[in-house]
């Protein structure tokens, strides 16, 4: 027992050290967002001598950050909602109603997850161009949904698969059809899996850079990752404003994860192991 306890304490210490090391860049970015260039390069890990909130005002107004923020928010929310709406019914069908042929379709979904995004970027661009969806937030959103569905179906299917079949049988005895069973009985029990899919979809859409760079040309349609790259050139002489933009870009991702952390972890573990 003592040996197990020692290993447990050692593991806790190791995790704490890794977590602390991971937080160092975040803390550094937050402190730098309130500094001027002299403080950033002179005392990179020190507290700001004066908390310069004007760095955030500069980025939000002069840097057109508000436009990028709204674009990213609209795309991320729409992608999350559509991905959840597609993957949850599909996960239920594959988990509870699938036959041998349907399982083959599920494994085809998994095969899509093995394809590197770079390998299909050129065909994706030409296909969207034929559909007049290049330089369109709709086109980018549809591609992000298509890329997120396989993982979402995998998580949802494994969670639904572990729910008791007796619930379905009881509901059918009461006269409920498949859609009513899914909507009123199974979906409420799958809330952790739904939130896990939603968090993955939101973070993936919020932080997407390569596809946004490929598909979005107009200034008014750019998202936050593209805006940050532009800031790097536009505010190269004002590092404090650049770090303010980075902090603003991090806030939604951090809030989503912190608020949904417990349910997200439950759904992810269930989807991966069950």
PDB file of C-alpha atoms in Angstrom:
ATOM      1  CA  UNK A   1       0.000   0.000   0.000  1.00  0.00           C
ATOM      2  CA  UNK A   2       2.831   2.405   0.794  1.00  0.00           C
ATOM      3  CA  UNK A   3       4.395   1.758  -2.610  1.00  0.00           C
ATOM      4  CA  UNK A   4       1.086   2.473  -4.331  1.00  0.00           C
ATOM      5  CA  UNK A   5       0.658   5.647  -2.270  1.00  0.00           C
ATOM      6  CA  UNK A   6       4.136   6.853  -3.200  1.00  0.00           C
ATOM      7  CA  UNK A   7       3.494   6.232  -6.872  1.00  0.00           C
ATOM      8  CA  UNK A   8       0.215   8.103  -6.547  1.00  0.00           C
ATOM      9  CA  UNK A   9       1.871  11.124  -4.942  1.00  0.00           C
ATOM     10  CA  UNK A  10       4.652  11.066  -7.534  1.00  0.00           C
ATOM     11  CA  UNK A  11       2.086  11.009 -10.338  1.00  0.00           C
ATOM     12  CA  UNK A  12       0.213  13.949  -8.788  1.00  0.00           C
ATOM     13  CA  UNK A  13       3.454  15.931  -8.553  1.00  0.00           C
ATOM     14  CA  UNK A  14       4.333  15.094 -12.165  1.00  0.00           C
ATOM     15  CA  UNK A  15       0.897  16.188 -13.411  1.00  0.00           C
ATOM     16  CA  UNK A  16       1.154  19.399 -11.373  1.00  0.00           C
ATOM     17  CA  UNK A  17       4.566  20.165 -12.890  1.00  0.00           C
ATOM     18  CA  UNK A  18       3.289  19.546 -16.432  1.00  0.00           C
ATOM     19  CA  UNK A  19       0.205  21.687 -15.789  1.00  0.00           C
ATOM     20  CA  UNK A  20       2.382  24.479 -14.387  1.00  0.00           C
ATOM     21  CA  UNK A  21       4.702  24.354 -17.391  1.00  0.00           C
ATOM     22  CA  UNK A  22       1.690  24.486 -19.709  1.00  0.00           C
ATOM     23  CA  UNK A  23       0.338  27.571 -17.942  1.00  0.00           C
ATOM     24  CA  UNK A  24       3.582  29.550 -18.239  1.00  0.00           C
ATOM     25  CA  UNK A  25       2.963  30.706 -21.871  1.00  0.00           C
ATOM     26  CA  UNK A  26      -0.633  31.625 -21.011  1.00  0.00           C
ATOM     27  CA  UNK A  27       0.383  33.701 -17.994  1.00  0.00           C
ATOM     28  CA  UNK A  28       3.178  35.299 -20.014  1.00  0.00           C
ATOM     29  CA  UNK A  29       0.743  36.272 -22.776  1.00  0.00           C
ATOM     30  CA  UNK A  30      -1.746  37.749 -20.279  1.00  0.00           C
ATOM     31  CA  UNK A  31       0.911  39.847 -18.522  1.00  0.00           C
ATOM     32  CA  UNK A  32       2.368  40.966 -21.854  1.00  0.00           C
ATOM     33  CA  UNK A  33      -1.059  42.163 -23.016  1.00  0.00           C
ATOM     34  CA  UNK A  34      -0.881  44.915 -20.354  1.00  0.00           C
ATOM     35  CA  UNK A  35       2.714  45.994 -21.036  1.00  0.00           C
ATOM     36  CA  UNK A  36       4.586  48.157 -23.499  1.00  0.00           C
ATOM     37  CA  UNK A  37       7.494  46.892 -25.606  1.00  0.00           C
ATOM     38  CA  UNK A  38      10.126  47.937 -23.060  1.00  0.00           C
ATOM     39  CA  UNK A  39       8.519  45.866 -20.302  1.00  0.00           C
ATOM     40  CA  UNK A  40       7.799  42.899 -22.581  1.00  0.00           C
ATOM     41  CA  UNK A  41      11.403  42.484 -23.698  1.00  0.00           C
ATOM     42  CA  UNK A  42      13.018  43.771 -20.506  1.00  0.00           C
ATOM     43  CA  UNK A  43      10.988  41.828 -17.920  1.00  0.00           C
ATOM     44  CA  UNK A  44       9.044  39.173 -19.846  1.00  0.00           C
ATOM     45  CA  UNK A  45       7.778  37.288 -16.765  1.00  0.00           C
ATOM     46  CA  UNK A  46       7.363  40.285 -14.476  1.00  0.00           C
ATOM     47  CA  UNK A  47       4.131  42.052 -13.592  1.00  0.00           C
ATOM     48  CA  UNK A  48       3.250  45.126 -15.647  1.00  0.00           C
ATOM     49  CA  UNK A  49       4.464  48.376 -14.148  1.00  0.00           C
ATOM     50  CA  UNK A  50       1.204  49.910 -15.345  1.00  0.00           C
ATOM     51  CA  UNK A  51      -1.825  47.917 -16.457  1.00  0.00           C
ATOM     52  CA  UNK A  52      -2.404  49.242 -19.978  1.00  0.00           C
ATOM     53  CA  UNK A  53      -6.041  48.457 -20.829  1.00  0.00           C
ATOM     54  CA  UNK A  54      -5.709  50.681 -23.868  1.00  0.00           C
ATOM     55  CA  UNK A  55      -3.915  47.796 -25.630  1.00  0.00           C
ATOM     56  CA  UNK A  56      -7.233  45.942 -25.795  1.00  0.00           C
ATOM     57  CA  UNK A  57      -9.083  49.061 -26.968  1.00  0.00           C
ATOM     58  CA  UNK A  58      -6.505  49.571 -29.716  1.00  0.00           C
ATOM     59  CA  UNK A  59      -6.872  46.028 -31.036  1.00  0.00           C
ATOM     60  CA  UNK A  60     -10.667  45.975 -30.771  1.00  0.00           C
ATOM     61  CA  UNK A  61     -11.219  49.243 -32.625  1.00  0.00           C
ATOM     62  CA  UNK A  62      -8.199  50.163 -34.749  1.00  0.00           C
ATOM     63  CA  UNK A  63      -7.291  46.558 -35.520  1.00  0.00           C
ATOM     64  CA  UNK A  64     -10.805  45.614 -36.710  1.00  0.00           C
ATOM     65  CA  UNK A  65     -10.747  42.789 -34.191  1.00  0.00           C
ATOM     66  CA  UNK A  66     -14.472  43.115 -33.540  1.00  0.00           C
ATOM     67  CA  UNK A  67     -15.187  41.986 -37.130  1.00  0.00           C
ATOM     68  CA  UNK A  68     -12.896  38.969 -36.818  1.00  0.00           C
ATOM     69  CA  UNK A  69     -14.410  38.093 -33.443  1.00  0.00           C
ATOM     70  CA  UNK A  70     -17.986  38.183 -34.761  1.00  0.00           C
ATOM     71  CA  UNK A  71     -17.041  36.122 -37.829  1.00  0.00           C
ATOM     72  CA  UNK A  72     -15.368  33.450 -35.699  1.00  0.00           C
ATOM     73  CA  UNK A  73     -18.251  33.391 -33.232  1.00  0.00           C
ATOM     74  CA  UNK A  74     -20.904  33.007 -35.959  1.00  0.00           C
ATOM     75  CA  UNK A  75     -18.959  30.243 -37.730  1.00  0.00           C
ATOM     76  CA  UNK A  76     -18.078  28.373 -34.522  1.00  0.00           C
ATOM     77  CA  UNK A  77     -21.628  28.461 -33.131  1.00  0.00           C
ATOM     78  CA  UNK A  78     -23.185  27.415 -36.442  1.00  0.00           C
ATOM     79  CA  UNK A  79     -20.658  24.608 -36.948  1.00  0.00           C
ATOM     80  CA  UNK A  80     -21.197  23.364 -33.394  1.00  0.00           C
ATOM     81  CA  UNK A  81     -24.987  23.344 -33.699  1.00  0.00           C
ATOM     82  CA  UNK A  82     -24.988  21.611 -37.089  1.00  0.00           C
ATOM     83  CA  UNK A  83     -22.365  19.037 -36.075  1.00  0.00           C
ATOM     84  CA  UNK A  84     -24.301  18.093 -32.935  1.00  0.00           C
ATOM     85  CA  UNK A  85     -27.560  17.949 -34.911  1.00  0.00           C
ATOM     86  CA  UNK A  86     -25.999  15.506 -37.402  1.00  0.00           C
ATOM     87  CA  UNK A  87     -23.823  13.359 -35.155  1.00  0.00           C
ATOM     88  CA  UNK A  88     -26.260  12.619 -32.325  1.00  0.00           C
ATOM     89  CA  UNK A  89     -28.973  10.940 -34.442  1.00  0.00           C
ATOM     90  CA  UNK A  90     -26.271   9.160 -36.463  1.00  0.00           C
ATOM     91  CA  UNK A  91     -24.556   7.983 -33.279  1.00  0.00           C
ATOM     92  CA  UNK A  92     -27.857   6.657 -31.943  1.00  0.00           C
ATOM     93  CA  UNK A  93     -28.563   4.755 -35.157  1.00  0.00           C
ATOM     94  CA  UNK A  94     -25.085   3.228 -35.275  1.00  0.00           C
ATOM     95  CA  UNK A  95     -25.125   2.434 -31.551  1.00  0.00           C
ATOM     96  CA  UNK A  96     -28.591   0.958 -31.175  1.00  0.00           C
ATOM     97  CA  UNK A  97     -30.168   0.254 -34.548  1.00  0.00           C
ATOM     98  CA  UNK A  98     -27.245  -0.672 -36.780  1.00  0.00           C
ATOM     99  CA  UNK A  99     -27.106  -3.939 -38.709  1.00  0.00           C
ATOM    100  CA  UNK A 100     -24.041  -5.523 -40.304  1.00  0.00           C
ATOM    101  CA  UNK A 101     -24.236  -3.314 -43.407  1.00  0.00           C
ATOM    102  CA  UNK A 102     -24.735  -0.178 -41.302  1.00  0.00           C
ATOM    103  CA  UNK A 103     -21.642  -1.015 -39.281  1.00  0.00           C
ATOM    104  CA  UNK A 104     -19.699  -0.938 -42.533  1.00  0.00           C
ATOM    105  CA  UNK A 105     -20.852   2.646 -43.057  1.00  0.00           C
ATOM    106  CA  UNK A 106     -19.694   3.489 -39.537  1.00  0.00           C
ATOM    107  CA  UNK A 107     -16.220   2.136 -40.208  1.00  0.00           C
ATOM    108  CA  UNK A 108     -16.155   4.182 -43.396  1.00  0.00           C
ATOM    109  CA  UNK A 109     -16.710   7.237 -41.176  1.00  0.00           C
ATOM    110  CA  UNK A 110     -13.716   6.181 -39.094  1.00  0.00           C
ATOM    111  CA  UNK A 111     -11.620   5.796 -42.230  1.00  0.00           C
ATOM    112  CA  UNK A 112     -12.230   9.470 -43.023  1.00  0.00           C
ATOM    113  CA  UNK A 113     -10.589  10.367 -39.693  1.00  0.00           C
ATOM    114  CA  UNK A 114      -7.299   8.898 -40.910  1.00  0.00           C
ATOM    115  CA  UNK A 115      -7.065  11.257 -43.893  1.00  0.00           C
ATOM    116  CA  UNK A 116      -4.761  14.254 -43.295  1.00  0.00           C
ATOM    117  CA  UNK A 117      -6.495  17.527 -43.966  1.00  0.00           C
ATOM    118  CA  UNK A 118      -3.661  18.715 -46.210  1.00  0.00           C
ATOM    119  CA  UNK A 119      -4.289  15.816 -48.608  1.00  0.00           C
ATOM    120  CA  UNK A 120      -7.792  16.993 -49.491  1.00  0.00           C
ATOM    121  CA  UNK A 121      -7.396  20.771 -49.335  1.00  0.00           C
ATOM    122  CA  UNK A 122      -6.883  21.244 -53.081  1.00  0.00           C
ATOM    123  CA  UNK A 123      -9.894  19.083 -54.129  1.00  0.00           C
ATOM    124  CA  UNK A 124     -11.940  20.820 -51.440  1.00  0.00           C
ATOM    125  CA  UNK A 125     -11.056  24.231 -52.844  1.00  0.00           C
ATOM    126  CA  UNK A 126     -12.032  23.289 -56.414  1.00  0.00           C
ATOM    127  CA  UNK A 127     -15.260  21.661 -55.263  1.00  0.00           C
ATOM    128  CA  UNK A 128     -16.297  24.740 -53.297  1.00  0.00           C
ATOM    129  CA  UNK A 129     -15.356  26.962 -56.198  1.00  0.00           C
ATOM    130  CA  UNK A 130     -17.703  25.007 -58.458  1.00  0.00           C
ATOM    131  CA  UNK A 131     -20.426  25.550 -55.861  1.00  0.00           C
ATOM    132  CA  UNK A 132     -19.649  29.305 -55.607  1.00  0.00           C
ATOM    133  CA  UNK A 133     -18.789  28.867 -51.913  1.00  0.00           C
ATOM    134  CA  UNK A 134     -15.192  30.124 -52.011  1.00  0.00           C
ATOM    135  CA  UNK A 135     -14.684  33.283 -49.926  1.00  0.00           C
ATOM    136  CA  UNK A 136     -17.845  32.350 -48.066  1.00  0.00           C
ATOM    137  CA  UNK A 137     -18.371  31.719 -44.372  1.00  0.00           C
ATOM    138  CA  UNK A 138     -21.014  29.162 -45.361  1.00  0.00           C
ATOM    139  CA  UNK A 139     -18.471  27.209 -47.399  1.00  0.00           C
ATOM    140  CA  UNK A 140     -15.943  27.219 -44.570  1.00  0.00           C
ATOM    141  CA  UNK A 141     -18.613  26.169 -42.088  1.00  0.00           C
ATOM    142  CA  UNK A 142     -19.790  23.246 -44.217  1.00  0.00           C
ATOM    143  CA  UNK A 143     -16.244  21.924 -44.593  1.00  0.00           C
ATOM    144  CA  UNK A 144     -15.669  22.191 -40.842  1.00  0.00           C
ATOM    145  CA  UNK A 145     -18.896  20.286 -40.192  1.00  0.00           C
ATOM    146  CA  UNK A 146     -17.888  17.575 -42.658  1.00  0.00           C
ATOM    147  CA  UNK A 147     -14.511  17.270 -40.948  1.00  0.00           C
ATOM    148  CA  UNK A 148     -15.995  17.102 -37.447  1.00  0.00           C
ATOM    149  CA  UNK A 149     -18.808  14.620 -38.099  1.00  0.00           C
ATOM    150  CA  UNK A 150     -16.669  11.402 -38.085  1.00  0.00           C
ATOM    151  CA  UNK A 151     -15.205  12.068 -34.630  1.00  0.00           C
ATOM    152  CA  UNK A 152     -18.581  13.206 -33.328  1.00  0.00           C
ATOM    153  CA  UNK A 153     -20.302  10.060 -34.607  1.00  0.00           C
ATOM    154  CA  UNK A 154     -17.578   7.929 -33.019  1.00  0.00           C
ATOM    155  CA  UNK A 155     -18.058   9.539 -29.595  1.00  0.00           C
ATOM    156  CA  UNK A 156     -21.877   9.544 -29.752  1.00  0.00           C
ATOM    157  CA  UNK A 157     -22.140   5.991 -31.067  1.00  0.00           C
ATOM    158  CA  UNK A 158     -19.985   4.539 -28.295  1.00  0.00           C
ATOM    159  CA  UNK A 159     -21.946   6.413 -25.630  1.00  0.00           C
ATOM    160  CA  UNK A 160     -25.377   5.378 -26.961  1.00  0.00           C
ATOM    161  CA  UNK A 161     -24.157   1.810 -27.354  1.00  0.00           C
ATOM    162  CA  UNK A 162     -23.591   1.518 -23.612  1.00  0.00           C
ATOM    163  CA  UNK A 163     -27.043   2.775 -22.586  1.00  0.00           C
ATOM    164  CA  UNK A 164     -29.446  -0.004 -21.492  1.00  0.00           C
ATOM    165  CA  UNK A 165     -31.536  -1.566 -24.248  1.00  0.00           C
ATOM    166  CA  UNK A 166     -34.329  -2.061 -21.725  1.00  0.00           C
ATOM    167  CA  UNK A 167     -35.105   1.659 -21.964  1.00  0.00           C
ATOM    168  CA  UNK A 168     -35.808   1.301 -25.676  1.00  0.00           C
ATOM    169  CA  UNK A 169     -37.937  -1.802 -25.152  1.00  0.00           C
ATOM    170  CA  UNK A 170     -40.009  -0.130 -22.432  1.00  0.00           C
ATOM    171  CA  UNK A 171     -40.596   2.919 -24.602  1.00  0.00           C
ATOM    172  CA  UNK A 172     -41.701   0.749 -27.526  1.00  0.00           C
ATOM    173  CA  UNK A 173     -44.152  -1.068 -25.283  1.00  0.00           C
ATOM    174  CA  UNK A 174     -45.650   2.355 -24.509  1.00  0.00           C
ATOM    175  CA  UNK A 175     -46.038   2.978 -28.231  1.00  0.00           C
ATOM    176  CA  UNK A 176     -43.084   5.293 -28.869  1.00  0.00           C
ATOM    177  CA  UNK A 177     -41.392   5.223 -32.266  1.00  0.00           C
ATOM    178  CA  UNK A 178     -37.665   5.405 -32.950  1.00  0.00           C
ATOM    179  CA  UNK A 179     -37.558   9.202 -33.240  1.00  0.00           C
ATOM    180  CA  UNK A 180     -39.562   9.685 -30.012  1.00  0.00           C
ATOM    181  CA  UNK A 181     -37.309   7.205 -28.203  1.00  0.00           C
ATOM    182  CA  UNK A 182     -34.213   9.027 -29.373  1.00  0.00           C
ATOM    183  CA  UNK A 183     -35.496  12.529 -28.582  1.00  0.00           C
ATOM    184  CA  UNK A 184     -37.260  11.874 -25.267  1.00  0.00           C
ATOM    185  CA  UNK A 185     -35.417   8.910 -23.747  1.00  0.00           C
ATOM    186  CA  UNK A 186     -31.897   8.443 -25.101  1.00  0.00           C
ATOM    187  CA  UNK A 187     -30.773  11.973 -25.956  1.00  0.00           C
ATOM    188  CA  UNK A 188     -31.245  13.373 -22.411  1.00  0.00           C
ATOM    189  CA  UNK A 189     -29.107  10.525 -21.055  1.00  0.00           C
ATOM    190  CA  UNK A 190     -26.384  11.265 -23.604  1.00  0.00           C
ATOM    191  CA  UNK A 191     -25.809  14.862 -22.467  1.00  0.00           C
ATOM    192  CA  UNK A 192     -22.082  14.276 -21.651  1.00  0.00           C
ATOM    193  CA  UNK A 193     -21.460  12.915 -25.151  1.00  0.00           C
ATOM    194  CA  UNK A 194     -23.410  15.794 -26.730  1.00  0.00           C
ATOM    195  CA  UNK A 195     -21.335  18.335 -24.799  1.00  0.00           C
ATOM    196  CA  UNK A 196     -18.093  16.558 -25.697  1.00  0.00           C
ATOM    197  CA  UNK A 197     -18.975  16.704 -29.390  1.00  0.00           C
ATOM    198  CA  UNK A 198     -20.012  20.334 -29.003  1.00  0.00           C
ATOM    199  CA  UNK A 199     -16.770  21.358 -27.284  1.00  0.00           C
ATOM    200  CA  UNK A 200     -14.632  19.628 -29.905  1.00  0.00           C
ATOM    201  CA  UNK A 201     -16.623  21.249 -32.702  1.00  0.00           C
ATOM    202  CA  UNK A 202     -16.496  24.733 -31.187  1.00  0.00           C
ATOM    203  CA  UNK A 203     -12.776  24.662 -30.425  1.00  0.00           C
ATOM    204  CA  UNK A 204     -11.952  23.233 -33.841  1.00  0.00           C
ATOM    205  CA  UNK A 205     -13.978  25.889 -35.653  1.00  0.00           C
ATOM    206  CA  UNK A 206     -12.754  28.739 -33.440  1.00  0.00           C
ATOM    207  CA  UNK A 207      -9.081  27.890 -33.934  1.00  0.00           C
ATOM    208  CA  UNK A 208      -9.202  26.822 -37.606  1.00  0.00           C
ATOM    209  CA  UNK A 209      -6.474  28.507 -39.635  1.00  0.00           C
ATOM    210  CA  UNK A 210      -5.493  26.495 -42.718  1.00  0.00           C
ATOM    211  CA  UNK A 211      -8.952  26.161 -44.244  1.00  0.00           C
ATOM    212  CA  UNK A 212      -9.798  29.752 -43.388  1.00  0.00           C
ATOM    213  CA  UNK A 213      -6.604  30.903 -45.093  1.00  0.00           C
ATOM    214  CA  UNK A 214      -7.462  28.804 -48.154  1.00  0.00           C
ATOM    215  CA  UNK A 215     -11.108  29.838 -48.475  1.00  0.00           C
ATOM    216  CA  UNK A 216     -11.530  33.361 -47.076  1.00  0.00           C
ATOM    217  CA  UNK A 217     -10.091  36.264 -49.062  1.00  0.00           C
ATOM    218  CA  UNK A 218     -12.190  39.288 -48.123  1.00  0.00           C
ATOM    219  CA  UNK A 219     -11.138  41.400 -45.170  1.00  0.00           C
ATOM    220  CA  UNK A 220     -14.669  41.547 -43.754  1.00  0.00           C
ATOM    221  CA  UNK A 221     -15.003  37.739 -43.730  1.00  0.00           C
ATOM    222  CA  UNK A 222     -11.746  36.839 -41.997  1.00  0.00           C
ATOM    223  CA  UNK A 223     -11.696  34.992 -38.701  1.00  0.00           C
ATOM    224  CA  UNK A 224      -9.584  35.515 -35.583  1.00  0.00           C
ATOM    225  CA  UNK A 225      -6.651  33.232 -36.564  1.00  0.00           C
ATOM    226  CA  UNK A 226      -6.268  35.128 -39.841  1.00  0.00           C
ATOM    227  CA  UNK A 227      -6.653  38.414 -38.021  1.00  0.00           C
ATOM    228  CA  UNK A 228      -3.879  37.553 -35.578  1.00  0.00           C
ATOM    229  CA  UNK A 229      -1.479  36.877 -38.452  1.00  0.00           C
ATOM    230  CA  UNK A 230      -2.382  40.251 -39.916  1.00  0.00           C
ATOM    231  CA  UNK A 231      -1.883  41.880 -36.502  1.00  0.00           C
ATOM    232  CA  UNK A 232       1.626  40.479 -36.379  1.00  0.00           C
ATOM    233  CA  UNK A 233       2.551  42.631 -39.356  1.00  0.00           C
ATOM    234  CA  UNK A 234       0.309  45.570 -38.586  1.00  0.00           C
ATOM    235  CA  UNK A 235       1.341  45.866 -34.924  1.00  0.00           C
ATOM    236  CA  UNK A 236       4.925  44.633 -35.126  1.00  0.00           C
ATOM    237  CA  UNK A 237       6.006  47.821 -33.329  1.00  0.00           C
ATOM    238  CA  UNK A 238       3.333  47.428 -30.625  1.00  0.00           C
ATOM    239  CA  UNK A 239       3.772  44.013 -29.052  1.00  0.00           C
ATOM    240  CA  UNK A 240       1.391  44.841 -26.208  1.00  0.00           C
ATOM    241  CA  UNK A 241      -1.500  45.266 -28.642  1.00  0.00           C
ATOM    242  CA  UNK A 242      -0.547  42.032 -30.390  1.00  0.00           C
ATOM    243  CA  UNK A 243      -0.631  40.121 -27.099  1.00  0.00           C
ATOM    244  CA  UNK A 244      -3.956  41.768 -26.273  1.00  0.00           C
ATOM    245  CA  UNK A 245      -5.354  40.289 -29.481  1.00  0.00           C
ATOM    246  CA  UNK A 246      -3.980  36.862 -28.531  1.00  0.00           C
ATOM    247  CA  UNK A 247      -5.613  37.046 -25.098  1.00  0.00           C
ATOM    248  CA  UNK A 248      -8.963  38.072 -26.594  1.00  0.00           C
ATOM    249  CA  UNK A 249      -8.713  35.096 -28.970  1.00  0.00           C
ATOM    250  CA  UNK A 250      -8.054  32.712 -26.067  1.00  0.00           C
ATOM    251  CA  UNK A 251     -10.921  33.828 -23.830  1.00  0.00           C
ATOM    252  CA  UNK A 252     -13.850  32.009 -25.562  1.00  0.00           C
ATOM    253  CA  UNK A 253     -11.943  28.715 -25.778  1.00  0.00           C
ATOM    254  CA  UNK A 254     -10.963  28.884 -22.115  1.00  0.00           C
ATOM    255  CA  UNK A 255     -14.489  29.797 -21.003  1.00  0.00           C
ATOM    256  CA  UNK A 256     -16.099  26.989 -22.998  1.00  0.00           C
ATOM    257  CA  UNK A 257     -13.713  24.403 -21.584  1.00  0.00           C
ATOM    258  CA  UNK A 258     -13.883  25.643 -17.979  1.00  0.00           C
ATOM    259  CA  UNK A 259     -17.695  25.804 -17.927  1.00  0.00           C
ATOM    260  CA  UNK A 260     -18.184  22.403 -19.587  1.00  0.00           C
ATOM    261  CA  UNK A 261     -15.072  20.654 -18.263  1.00  0.00           C
ATOM    262  CA  UNK A 262     -16.758  17.981 -16.155  1.00  0.00           C
ATOM    263  CA  UNK A 263     -19.374  16.944 -18.705  1.00  0.00           C
ATOM    264  CA  UNK A 264     -16.828  17.179 -21.520  1.00  0.00           C
ATOM    265  CA  UNK A 265     -14.452  14.795 -19.721  1.00  0.00           C
ATOM    266  CA  UNK A 266     -17.235  12.301 -18.973  1.00  0.00           C
ATOM    267  CA  UNK A 267     -18.417  12.263 -22.556  1.00  0.00           C
ATOM    268  CA  UNK A 268     -14.906  11.976 -23.945  1.00  0.00           C
ATOM    269  CA  UNK A 269     -13.953   9.067 -21.687  1.00  0.00           C
ATOM    270  CA  UNK A 270     -17.223   7.303 -22.405  1.00  0.00           C
ATOM    271  CA  UNK A 271     -16.855   7.786 -26.132  1.00  0.00           C
ATOM    272  CA  UNK A 272     -13.282   6.540 -26.157  1.00  0.00           C
ATOM    273  CA  UNK A 273     -13.497   3.518 -23.897  1.00  0.00           C
ATOM    274  CA  UNK A 274     -17.001   2.090 -23.927  1.00  0.00           C
TER     275      UNK A 274
END
